[in-house]
XYZ file of C-alpha atoms in Angstrom:
332
model
C 144.862 145.462 24.658
C 144.623 142.237 26.578
C 141.251 141.400 28.098
C 141.526 140.418 31.783
C 140.551 136.850 32.577
C 137.927 136.237 35.236
C 139.380 133.638 37.589
C 136.573 133.752 40.128
C 133.927 131.894 38.083
C 133.581 128.136 37.686
C 136.125 126.321 35.560
C 135.230 124.977 32.161
C 132.959 121.941 32.377
C 132.375 122.476 36.064
C 128.826 122.800 37.367
C 128.090 125.743 39.679
C 127.511 124.813 43.293
C 123.922 124.671 44.333
C 122.864 127.164 46.912
C 122.905 125.581 50.361
C 119.385 124.984 51.637
C 118.896 126.155 55.224
C 117.961 123.419 57.679
C 114.315 123.489 58.671
C 113.706 125.193 61.988
C 113.043 122.827 64.854
C 109.452 123.016 65.910
C 108.800 123.879 69.510
C 106.496 121.345 71.115
C 104.194 122.620 73.792
C 103.907 120.559 76.963
C 101.169 120.578 79.524
C 101.980 121.058 83.223
C 101.185 117.394 83.759
C 103.745 116.267 81.185
C 106.357 118.609 82.631
C 105.752 117.241 86.130
C 105.924 113.657 84.873
C 109.207 114.280 83.057
C 110.685 115.713 86.270
C 109.337 112.849 88.358
C 110.825 110.265 86.005
C 114.282 111.719 86.621
C 113.905 111.288 90.383
C 114.810 107.629 90.887
C 114.364 107.809 94.658
C 110.801 109.094 94.317
C 110.003 106.419 91.731
C 111.348 103.755 94.071
C 109.148 105.097 96.850
C 106.141 105.111 94.526
C 106.854 101.522 93.464
C 106.974 100.415 97.107
C 103.682 102.204 97.769
C 102.044 100.417 94.838
C 103.366 97.060 96.059
C 102.057 97.721 99.574
C 98.607 98.631 98.274
C 98.517 95.517 96.073
C 99.657 93.354 98.996
C 96.850 94.747 101.169
C 94.247 94.224 98.437
C 95.456 90.697 97.677
C 95.935 89.690 101.319
C 93.547 86.682 101.117
C 95.260 85.404 97.959
C 98.801 85.876 99.270
C 97.851 84.285 102.569
C 96.478 81.186 100.862
C 99.600 80.895 98.688
C 102.408 81.676 101.124
C 100.930 81.660 104.603
C 98.239 80.366 106.925
C 94.816 81.699 107.918
C 95.179 84.874 109.924
C 93.455 83.552 113.088
C 94.601 79.937 112.948
C 96.431 78.806 116.067
C 99.613 76.735 115.837
C 100.453 75.661 119.389
C 102.950 73.133 118.025
C 105.155 76.090 117.048
C 105.367 77.391 120.642
C 107.593 76.056 123.369
C 105.162 75.673 126.321
C 107.905 75.905 128.913
C 109.138 79.381 127.997
C 106.209 80.658 125.908
C 108.369 81.490 122.880
C 108.522 80.078 119.344
C 110.469 76.844 119.050
C 112.467 78.003 116.038
C 114.944 80.892 116.318
C 114.239 84.418 115.073
C 110.594 84.372 116.062
C 109.845 81.000 114.519
C 110.850 81.938 110.969
C 110.883 78.861 108.736
C 109.854 77.756 105.259
C 106.273 77.293 106.489
C 106.158 80.580 108.407
C 107.997 83.195 106.363
C 107.934 85.884 109.065
C 107.590 83.649 112.093
C 104.707 83.206 114.516
C 103.316 85.263 117.352
C 104.514 84.075 120.776
C 101.061 83.752 122.322
C 99.061 81.527 119.996
C 101.493 80.677 117.210
C 99.561 82.602 114.556
C 101.255 83.329 111.233
C 102.925 86.741 111.338
C 103.066 86.966 107.522
C 99.276 86.858 107.173
C 98.796 89.204 110.133
C 101.148 91.760 108.565
C 99.139 91.645 105.328
C 95.795 92.076 107.065
C 97.294 94.733 109.318
C 98.286 96.628 106.179
C 94.617 96.756 105.209
C 93.751 98.481 108.476
C 96.645 100.954 108.372
C 96.190 101.937 104.725
C 92.391 102.215 104.934
C 92.575 104.423 108.011
C 95.374 106.546 106.522
C 93.730 106.991 103.110
C 90.260 107.601 104.540
C 91.568 110.144 107.045
C 93.606 111.884 104.329
C 90.561 112.097 102.041
C 88.442 113.585 104.828
C 91.176 116.064 105.814
C 91.642 117.181 102.218
C 87.917 117.661 101.585
C 87.288 119.715 104.741
C 90.607 121.564 104.603
C 90.266 122.600 100.964
C 86.716 123.899 101.390
C 87.497 125.800 104.583
C 90.841 127.084 103.349
C 89.457 128.401 100.064
C 86.549 130.090 101.808
C 88.816 131.719 104.395
C 91.330 132.894 101.813
C 88.872 134.173 99.224
C 86.183 135.813 101.364
C 88.470 137.139 104.112
C 86.945 139.369 106.778
C 84.858 137.704 109.472
C 84.714 134.433 107.519
C 88.510 134.202 107.597
C 88.586 135.152 111.273
C 86.048 132.504 112.325
C 87.629 129.685 110.288
C 91.125 130.623 111.467
C 90.062 130.518 115.118
C 88.453 127.110 114.590
C 91.742 125.908 113.097
C 93.661 127.228 116.096
C 91.333 125.428 118.527
C 91.599 122.097 116.697
C 95.384 122.374 116.417
C 95.611 122.910 120.179
C 93.130 120.144 121.024
C 94.612 116.951 122.573
C 93.769 114.665 119.666
C 95.295 111.515 121.140
C 93.415 111.735 124.442
C 90.140 112.553 122.715
C 90.578 109.653 120.286
C 91.238 107.203 123.115
C 88.209 108.432 125.057
C 85.912 108.371 122.014
C 86.925 104.959 120.731
C 86.675 103.487 124.235
C 82.980 104.389 124.587
C 81.934 103.478 121.039
C 79.882 100.285 120.532
C 81.404 97.210 118.954
C 79.345 97.536 115.777
C 76.893 99.985 114.230
C 75.320 100.997 110.905
C 75.720 97.484 109.548
C 79.515 97.443 110.007
C 81.276 94.675 111.876
C 83.562 95.433 114.807
C 86.702 95.662 112.664
C 85.372 97.929 109.912
C 83.378 100.085 112.317
C 86.569 100.758 114.276
C 88.427 101.499 111.045
C 85.747 104.031 110.066
C 85.817 105.691 113.509
C 89.622 105.978 113.445
C 89.554 107.458 109.921
C 86.921 110.035 110.907
C 88.682 111.053 114.130
C 92.164 111.331 112.604
C 90.839 113.046 109.477
C 88.741 115.559 111.404
C 91.654 116.686 113.535
C 94.002 116.759 110.524
C 92.156 119.167 108.233
C 93.470 122.431 109.831
C 96.964 121.680 108.513
C 95.917 121.597 104.870
C 93.362 124.325 105.576
C 96.147 126.742 106.481
C 98.142 125.841 103.379
C 95.150 126.319 101.076
C 94.170 129.539 102.845
C 97.615 131.029 102.238
C 97.522 130.057 98.567
C 94.000 131.429 98.128
C 94.973 134.739 99.734
C 97.631 135.280 97.074
C 95.599 133.917 94.160
C 92.518 136.054 94.749
C 94.540 139.117 93.693
C 95.837 137.569 90.454
C 94.945 138.957 87.036
C 92.857 135.986 85.906
C 90.641 136.305 88.987
C 90.154 140.020 88.342
C 89.390 139.256 84.699
C 86.783 136.643 85.634
C 85.245 139.038 88.149
C 85.106 141.853 85.593
C 83.323 139.543 83.131
C 80.570 138.981 85.663
C 81.650 135.601 87.046
C 80.033 134.701 90.339
C 81.776 133.613 93.496
C 81.077 129.936 92.879
C 82.649 130.144 89.417
C 85.745 131.886 90.738
C 86.129 129.418 93.597
C 85.638 126.197 91.652
C 86.808 127.183 88.159
C 89.585 129.662 88.836
C 91.092 128.982 92.283
C 90.659 125.248 92.858
C 92.316 124.096 89.578
C 95.404 126.100 90.544
C 95.460 124.493 93.996
C 95.674 120.913 92.718
C 99.474 120.739 93.027
C 99.763 121.718 96.725
C 96.738 119.573 97.567
C 98.286 116.484 95.941
C 101.614 117.069 97.633
C 100.077 117.532 101.062
C 97.833 114.481 100.624
C 100.838 112.237 99.924
C 102.698 113.667 102.922
C 99.808 113.416 105.393
C 99.191 109.711 104.677
C 102.352 108.516 106.512
C 101.442 110.761 109.452
C 98.029 109.106 109.582
C 99.671 105.671 109.508
C 101.744 106.625 112.542
C 98.660 107.990 114.317
C 96.746 104.768 113.693
C 99.685 102.682 114.898
C 99.930 104.806 118.059
C 96.221 104.417 118.829
C 96.370 100.670 118.210
C 99.462 100.427 120.393
C 97.552 102.104 123.228
C 94.564 99.809 122.772
C 92.262 102.329 121.060
C 92.480 100.793 117.587
C 90.895 97.660 116.160
C 90.254 95.014 118.759
C 91.878 91.576 118.888
C 91.864 89.136 117.206
C 91.802 91.586 114.280
C 95.446 92.325 113.447
C 97.040 95.761 113.422
C 100.678 96.809 113.223
C 100.450 98.953 116.349
C 98.670 96.175 118.227
C 101.440 93.722 117.270
C 104.047 96.147 118.602
C 102.104 96.402 121.849
C 102.026 92.608 122.192
C 105.771 92.430 121.518
C 106.664 94.670 124.452
C 106.361 91.695 126.803
C 108.876 89.461 125.024
C 111.197 91.720 123.048
C 114.028 91.173 125.527
C 113.945 87.433 124.849
C 112.984 87.454 121.155
C 112.831 90.862 119.431
C 111.764 89.454 116.058
C 108.056 89.880 116.754
C 108.686 93.583 117.379
C 111.091 94.076 114.475
C 108.723 92.737 111.784
C 105.759 95.121 112.342
C 108.201 97.924 113.152
C 109.883 97.443 109.776
C 106.490 97.349 108.073
C 105.603 100.751 109.552
C 109.062 102.163 108.807
C 109.115 101.038 105.162
C 105.566 102.241 104.517
C 106.100 105.682 106.049
C 109.466 106.088 104.318
C 108.049 105.115 100.912
C 105.193 107.618 101.172
C 107.547 110.384 102.319
C 110.031 109.764 99.500
C 107.274 109.747 96.902
C 105.690 112.861 98.416
C 109.001 114.745 98.367
C 109.578 113.793 94.733
C 106.046 114.807 93.792
C 106.518 118.163 95.494
C 109.709 118.817 93.503
C 108.058 117.696 90.266
C 105.063 119.994 90.714
C 107.184 122.999 91.687
C 106.742 125.551 88.864
C 110.218 126.963 89.590
C 111.898 123.564 89.220
C 114.158 122.598 86.345
């Protein structure tokens, strides 16, 4: 009887194939919310461009004395030789723009517009940032208290918000700044006015963020982690500052970046109406006000500060929109 031959095994002299080793499983790397937001923000080129412009504007304002000494002239130095005395306009076209005056000269005294734009940026950014900081501090505290405690506390704070939102902020600001002294508390005229503008704009701006924080706190106070902290004996202060506030960082940051351009516009409007810093201290709104008398003959002096306001507000808005999308927990 013939024995059947096994043809399935390895041939003579042939080594058996080694068992294939499975590839190691790819480890899952945990990422913090900050890293997730940063990875989203990096993909938003428009927001990054806006953030870069914001950084450049802040650096330009901080380095205004250095940039003025390198590329411009002292902010209050008169240059009557640049003005045509017969018509009261700069001798050179386009507002007197030349290699010595990069952005031209003002039509009244021939002062360097480049240096005045830089020093005007200091005023606008300081007022906007100071007002935003004050609005955020008051709005967060009031909003969290109204949302968490509820009841009569919520009712009182909400009615105060309604009154401030209906109050004529512009008229009150003009009236207040008009009766304030030129200097006080050791501040010079310029910085005292900057502080007053920041306080007034910030005080009337906190109800907006207060309503946002109140709505978030109303929903968060019923979450499981708040109930767990309460069941473990945590006090109200612990729940407010250790449980609720850390989860409100994202909306607070987003609103802060979006309220800054609004504050810049408010400061420019007050300066335009004569309620901002006083001449000869430069301000973008004040420069626009001065340009209303000559813009028909030479619009350059109006275009330059107008572009400065437009670029600054646009950069902050683009960065704020990108930051809002990056911090959205439902985003991709």
